[in-house]
Structures are given as C-alpha cells and as structure tokens.
Short mmCIF file of C-alpha atoms and ligand atoms in Angstrom, two decimals:
data_model
loop_
_atom_site.label_atom_id
_atom_site.label_comp_id
_atom_site.label_asym_id
_atom_site.label_seq_id
_atom_site.Cartn_x
_atom_site.Cartn_y
_atom_site.Cartn_z
CA MET T 1 18.40 9.09 -17.41
CA ARG T 2 15.52 6.76 -16.72
CA LYS T 3 12.70 7.64 -14.36
CA ASN T 4 11.79 6.10 -11.05
CA ILE T 5 8.09 5.22 -10.95
CA VAL T 6 5.76 3.85 -8.31
CA ALA T 7 2.49 2.73 -9.91
CA GLY T 8 -0.56 1.35 -8.13
CA ASN T 9 -2.60 -1.41 -9.72
CA TRP T 10 -6.00 -1.42 -8.08
CA LYS T 11 -7.17 -4.50 -10.01
CA MET T 12 -10.91 -5.21 -9.60
CA ASN T 13 -11.25 -3.35 -6.31
CA THR T 14 -13.23 -0.32 -5.10
CA THR T 15 -16.61 0.97 -6.18
CA LEU T 16 -16.56 4.26 -8.05
CA GLN T 17 -17.16 6.21 -4.84
CA GLU T 18 -14.46 4.32 -2.94
CA GLY T 19 -12.08 4.79 -5.84
CA ILE T 20 -12.61 8.55 -5.97
CA GLN T 21 -12.00 8.68 -2.22
CA LEU T 22 -8.79 6.66 -2.49
CA ALA T 23 -7.53 8.78 -5.40
CA ASN T 24 -8.31 11.90 -3.39
CA ASP T 25 -6.44 10.54 -0.39
CA VAL T 26 -3.35 9.75 -2.46
CA ASN T 27 -3.55 13.13 -4.19
CA GLU T 28 -3.78 14.94 -0.84
CA ALA T 29 -0.95 12.91 0.69
CA LEU T 30 1.32 13.77 -2.26
CA LYS T 31 0.89 17.49 -1.63
CA GLY T 32 3.02 17.27 1.49
CA VAL T 33 5.74 15.17 -0.08
CA ASP T 34 8.65 15.87 -2.39
CA ALA T 35 8.37 12.53 -4.20
CA LYS T 36 11.61 11.26 -5.73
CA CYS T 37 9.65 9.26 -8.29
CA ASP T 38 6.72 9.60 -10.65
CA VAL T 39 3.55 8.36 -9.00
CA VAL T 40 0.78 6.67 -10.99
CA ILE T 41 -2.49 4.96 -10.12
CA CYS T 42 -3.99 2.43 -12.52
CA VAL T 43 -7.70 2.06 -11.87
CA PRO T 44 -10.76 0.25 -13.28
CA PHE T 45 -12.13 1.64 -16.57
CA THR T 46 -15.31 2.81 -14.86
CA HIS T 47 -13.28 5.10 -12.57
CA LEU T 48 -10.92 6.72 -15.05
CA ALA T 49 -12.75 9.92 -16.01
CA SER T 50 -13.98 10.60 -12.46
CA VAL T 51 -10.56 10.02 -10.92
CA ASN T 52 -8.97 12.18 -13.58
CA ALA T 53 -11.20 15.03 -12.47
CA VAL T 54 -9.98 14.94 -8.85
CA ILE T 55 -6.21 14.45 -9.20
CA ASP T 56 -3.42 16.93 -9.88
CA PRO T 57 -1.84 15.61 -13.09
CA GLU T 58 1.45 17.31 -12.18
CA LYS T 59 1.77 15.07 -9.13
CA LEU T 60 -0.22 11.96 -9.91
CA GLY T 61 -0.46 10.08 -13.20
CA LEU T 62 -3.47 8.02 -14.19
CA GLY T 63 -3.60 4.71 -16.01
CA ALA T 64 -5.95 1.92 -17.08
CA GLU T 65 -5.36 -1.75 -16.29
CA ASN T 66 -5.88 -3.06 -19.82
CA CYS T 67 -7.12 -2.06 -23.26
CA ALA T 68 -8.53 -3.88 -26.27
CA ASP T 69 -6.49 -5.41 -29.07
CA HIS T 70 -8.71 -3.71 -31.67
CA LEU T 71 -9.17 -0.06 -32.44
CA LYS T 72 -12.98 0.04 -32.55
CA GLY T 73 -16.06 -1.80 -33.66
CA ALA T 74 -18.12 -4.85 -32.77
CA TYR T 75 -16.23 -6.06 -29.68
CA THR T 76 -18.93 -5.98 -27.02
CA GLY T 77 -17.60 -5.17 -23.57
CA GLU T 78 -14.13 -4.13 -24.68
CA VAL T 79 -12.51 -0.74 -24.04
CA SER T 80 -10.15 0.63 -26.69
CA ALA T 81 -6.91 2.56 -26.33
CA PRO T 82 -8.51 5.74 -27.76
CA MET T 83 -11.32 5.41 -25.18
CA VAL T 84 -8.75 5.12 -22.39
CA ALA T 85 -6.80 8.12 -23.68
CA SER T 86 -9.99 10.19 -23.97
CA THR T 87 -10.49 9.95 -20.19
CA GLY T 88 -7.21 11.76 -19.55
CA ALA T 89 -5.29 8.58 -18.64
CA LYS T 90 -1.63 8.52 -19.69
CA TYR T 91 -0.68 4.93 -18.87
CA VAL T 92 -2.04 1.46 -19.47
CA ILE T 93 -0.96 -1.80 -17.82
CA LEU T 94 -0.62 -4.51 -20.48
CA GLY T 95 0.11 -8.21 -20.16
CA HIS T 96 -0.50 -8.49 -16.43
CA SER T 97 -0.14 -12.14 -15.40
CA GLU T 98 -3.79 -12.21 -14.31
CA ARG T 99 -4.81 -11.20 -17.85
CA ARG T 100 -2.49 -13.83 -19.34
CA GLN T 101 -3.66 -16.52 -16.92
CA TYR T 102 -7.44 -15.92 -16.65
CA TYR T 103 -8.23 -14.22 -19.96
CA GLY T 104 -5.89 -16.08 -22.27
CA GLU T 105 -3.80 -13.11 -23.36
CA THR T 106 -0.94 -14.15 -25.60
CA SER T 107 2.10 -12.37 -26.95
CA GLU T 108 0.23 -12.01 -30.25
CA THR T 109 -2.69 -10.08 -28.74
CA LEU T 110 -0.34 -8.09 -26.52
CA LYS T 111 1.68 -7.02 -29.52
CA GLU T 112 -1.49 -5.43 -30.95
CA LYS T 113 -2.41 -3.80 -27.65
CA VAL T 114 1.04 -2.26 -27.28
CA LYS T 115 0.88 -0.78 -30.79
CA LEU T 116 -2.61 0.64 -30.27
CA ALA T 117 -1.66 2.11 -26.90
CA LEU T 118 1.48 3.74 -28.31
CA ALA T 119 -0.51 5.17 -31.23
CA GLU T 120 -2.69 6.97 -28.65
CA GLY T 121 0.31 8.35 -26.80
CA LEU T 122 -0.32 6.07 -23.82
CA THR T 123 2.65 4.65 -21.92
CA PRO T 124 2.31 0.87 -21.67
CA ILE T 125 3.40 -0.63 -18.35
CA PHE T 126 4.20 -4.02 -19.81
CA CYS T 127 4.26 -6.93 -17.37
CA ILE T 128 6.45 -9.99 -17.61
CA GLY T 129 7.31 -12.71 -15.13
CA GLU T 130 7.61 -16.42 -14.56
CA VAL T 131 5.32 -18.80 -12.66
CA LEU T 132 6.54 -20.80 -9.65
CA GLU T 133 7.26 -23.93 -11.66
CA GLU T 134 9.52 -21.95 -14.01
CA ARG T 135 11.34 -20.40 -11.05
CA GLU T 136 11.86 -23.83 -9.57
CA ASN T 137 12.93 -25.61 -12.76
CA GLY T 138 15.39 -22.84 -13.58
CA THR T 139 13.84 -21.67 -16.88
CA TYR T 140 12.79 -18.23 -15.57
CA ASN T 141 15.40 -16.21 -17.46
CA ASP T 142 14.41 -17.81 -20.78
CA VAL T 143 10.68 -17.40 -20.06
CA VAL T 144 10.98 -13.69 -19.36
CA LYS T 145 13.29 -13.13 -22.32
CA ALA T 146 10.76 -14.83 -24.62
CA GLN T 147 7.90 -12.71 -23.25
CA ILE T 148 9.83 -9.55 -24.13
CA GLU T 149 11.02 -10.77 -27.52
CA GLU T 150 7.63 -12.04 -28.67
CA ALA T 151 5.54 -9.01 -27.78
CA LEU T 152 7.94 -6.08 -28.04
CA PHE T 153 10.93 -6.74 -30.26
CA ASP T 154 9.27 -5.73 -33.50
CA LEU T 155 9.00 -2.16 -32.18
CA SER T 156 11.39 0.50 -33.41
CA ALA T 157 13.94 1.69 -30.85
CA ASP T 158 12.05 4.98 -30.59
CA ASP T 159 8.82 3.19 -29.71
CA PHE T 160 10.51 0.71 -27.41
CA LYS T 161 11.87 3.63 -25.38
CA LYS T 162 8.29 4.70 -24.61
CA ILE T 163 7.58 1.49 -22.71
CA VAL T 164 7.86 0.86 -18.99
CA LEU T 165 8.50 -2.76 -18.03
CA ALA T 166 7.28 -4.41 -14.85
CA TYR T 167 8.89 -7.66 -13.71
CA GLU T 168 6.32 -9.48 -11.64
CA PRO T 169 7.19 -13.04 -10.61
CA VAL T 170 3.76 -14.66 -10.56
CA TRP T 171 4.62 -16.61 -7.39
CA ALA T 172 5.09 -13.30 -5.56
CA ILE T 173 1.83 -11.60 -6.62
CA GLY T 174 -0.63 -11.28 -3.78
CA THR T 175 1.11 -14.10 -1.90
CA GLY T 176 3.09 -12.07 0.61
CA LYS T 177 6.15 -13.86 -0.77
CA THR T 178 8.44 -11.21 -2.30
CA ALA T 179 11.43 -11.95 -4.48
CA THR T 180 14.58 -11.22 -2.52
CA ASP T 181 16.45 -8.04 -3.43
CA GLU T 182 19.04 -10.23 -5.10
CA GLN T 183 16.58 -12.37 -7.10
CA ALA T 184 14.84 -9.23 -8.33
CA GLN T 185 18.09 -7.43 -9.17
CA ASP T 186 19.43 -10.47 -11.06
CA MET T 187 16.29 -10.64 -13.19
CA HIS T 188 16.21 -6.88 -13.81
CA ALA T 189 19.84 -7.00 -14.96
CA HIS T 190 18.95 -9.93 -17.23
CA ILE T 191 16.03 -7.95 -18.68
CA ARG T 192 18.24 -4.93 -19.29
CA SER T 193 20.89 -7.01 -21.01
CA THR T 194 18.19 -8.66 -23.16
CA ILE T 195 17.11 -5.19 -24.27
CA ALA T 196 20.72 -4.11 -24.82
CA GLY T 197 21.25 -7.16 -27.05
CA LYS T 198 18.49 -5.96 -29.37
CA TYR T 199 18.46 -2.15 -29.11
CA GLY T 200 21.86 -1.34 -27.62
CA LYS T 201 23.02 -0.27 -24.19
CA GLU T 202 21.86 3.33 -24.51
CA VAL T 203 18.22 2.29 -25.04
CA ALA T 204 18.46 -0.37 -22.32
CA ASP T 205 19.73 2.20 -19.83
CA GLU T 206 16.77 4.48 -20.56
CA ILE T 207 14.04 1.93 -19.83
CA SER T 208 12.40 1.99 -16.41
CA ILE T 209 11.98 -1.54 -15.06
CA LEU T 210 9.61 -1.82 -12.11
CA TYR T 211 9.36 -4.72 -9.67
CA GLY T 212 5.94 -6.07 -8.67
CA GLY T 213 4.84 -8.80 -6.31
CA SER T 214 4.03 -8.24 -2.63
CA CYS T 215 5.95 -4.96 -2.58
CA LYS T 216 5.21 -3.21 0.72
CA PRO T 217 6.54 -0.22 2.68
CA GLY T 218 8.75 -2.64 4.63
CA ASN T 219 10.55 -4.18 1.64
CA ALA T 220 10.40 -1.35 -0.93
CA LYS T 221 13.58 0.38 0.25
CA GLY T 222 15.76 -2.68 -0.22
CA LEU T 223 14.28 -3.42 -3.64
CA PHE T 224 14.49 0.19 -4.87
CA ALA T 225 18.13 0.41 -3.75
CA GLN T 226 19.08 -2.16 -6.40
CA PRO T 227 20.81 -0.61 -9.42
CA ASP T 228 18.42 -2.04 -12.03
CA ILE T 229 15.15 -1.63 -10.10
CA ASP T 230 13.47 1.65 -10.98
CA GLY T 231 10.34 1.42 -8.87
CA GLY T 232 7.36 -0.78 -8.26
CA LEU T 233 3.99 -1.93 -9.55
CA ILE T 234 1.92 -2.22 -6.43
CA GLY T 235 -1.26 -4.27 -5.99
CA GLY T 236 -2.61 -4.86 -2.50
CA ALA T 237 -0.57 -2.12 -0.82
CA ALA T 238 -1.92 0.47 -3.30
CA LEU T 239 -5.44 0.09 -1.92
CA ASP T 240 -4.57 2.07 1.18
CA ALA T 241 -3.21 5.61 0.76
CA GLU T 242 -0.91 5.33 3.76
CA SER T 243 0.77 2.09 2.71
CA PHE T 244 1.01 3.30 -0.91
CA MET T 245 2.70 6.49 0.30
CA GLY T 246 5.03 4.36 2.42
CA ILE T 247 6.27 2.83 -0.83
CA VAL T 248 6.38 6.14 -2.73
CA THR T 249 8.61 7.62 -0.01
CA ALA T 250 10.92 4.59 -0.05
CA PHE T 251 12.87 6.45 -2.75
P1 PGA Q 1 0.60 -7.37 -5.20
O1 PGA Q 1 0.24 -7.25 -6.76
O2 PGA Q 1 1.39 -6.13 -4.84
O3 PGA Q 1 -0.72 -7.43 -4.49
O4 PGA Q 1 1.41 -8.61 -5.03
C1 PGA Q 1 1.15 -6.71 -7.68
C2 PGA Q 1 0.54 -6.76 -9.07
O5 PGA Q 1 -0.13 -7.75 -9.40
O6 PGA Q 1 0.69 -5.80 -9.86
#
C-alpha cells in the first residue's frame, strides 16, 4: 500500500550553518517519535552533502528542490540529477509552482528532469496545482490533469510508480489560505482517477499524493484524515523543527 510522507521544502531559506542546525533539530526530534509516515527534508543544493552527514537516513530522508534538465556539460550554474544523487539525497522536488512561475519551467523541461532524476534512482516529488484564477473560473481539474498528462504520461507504469505527487494550489502557497479538507480531497480523488484512467486502478492506488499550501500543525490532521491525501509538502512550517514535527505527528 502507498506510503504516507511529510516532506519539508525549505525553499531559499537558511544559511548553511542554520540549515545544518535545523536538520539536526529535526533529526533529534524524530528520535523520540514513532513517526507514522516517512519524513523528508528538501534543502538548498549548497546544504545537501553537509545535511546528509548529520541525519540518520533510517529516520529522515533528504531531497533537493530542483535539478537540471540536462545530464552534464556547459550549463553554467545548473546542478544535475547525478550531482544531487552523489550527495546522498534520495528525493528531488520537480515542477514546483515557483519554478514554473519565476523560472519558466514547462512540461517539456519537466519531462526531461523527471527522466534524469529517475535514471539516478531519485524519487521525484512532482508538483501540480492551479492558480487562483483557474480555481475561480472552474478550470482547475482540467489544468491539473493537463500538468500530469503532459509531463508524466509517457512514463512506463513501472517508472510512474516511483513518483510522488504533490498537489499544491498556488493560491494556498505561503498565503495562510489553505484549501479546505473537502477541496483538497476532491482534487486528490480527481488526480487518482486521472492516473487510474491511464495506468489502471492498481497503480493509482500505489501513488502517494501529498497536499501542499499553508499546511500547519493546526490543519494537518484534518487534511491527512482524507482518504486520498497521503501527507504534505510543507514550506513555511518546515523552517521550525517544532512546527514541522507538529505536522509529522498529525498522522
Ligand atoms: P507553504 O509552502 O507551506 O509555505 O505554503 C508549500 C510549498 O510551496 O511547498
């Protein structure tokens, strides 16, 4: 059966020293807890190797927040999937709405990133979600379906099963405005039926679908109680070990 996962997305926050401290704090806090979910922190590239050295990989997974759409070569400033994997990271967030919005990432580039990540044995945490206008004009189900189809539906069923999805309504990210339990559940069920339509129910039932967007200790329980919500991708609340643990223990 599919896994429950709580993953932190630190975004462009913390210096290296602050990041090591935060990773240490989360790692320590997990020692006293029988977590009912896999716990992951996705951190800036510069922090990966150092954070990997201080965490217990049995209790805490490590991920990057992006990777390049090329394997290697003359792409100044980019970080490849093999580079990420060589730090000890096991996950990589791909297609975050901030990458789509500010760095022009398209389904075409994301398709390449997903393939390169999978080839390195990394688990992509693939983000999808509509903007406010699409929520309000009622096209959100079609938008999210298209995001999945365009970037992921040329994968084999075996490869598709290696992906974790994160539904993050853009209007809820960093705004303090969470989707209601019902809005989130409806979308997660829609995502699962979209997957079932292509790969069959068995594959769809195996995929972990996380919710992201102003998820906090106070609302995580209600969200995680929904049948199609398998955890969270956590931004702001992941920057403090106590609030992150408040979400981890919501399972
Ligand atoms: P937030 O961010 O929890 O701060 O809303 C979530 C995300 O962007 O992954």
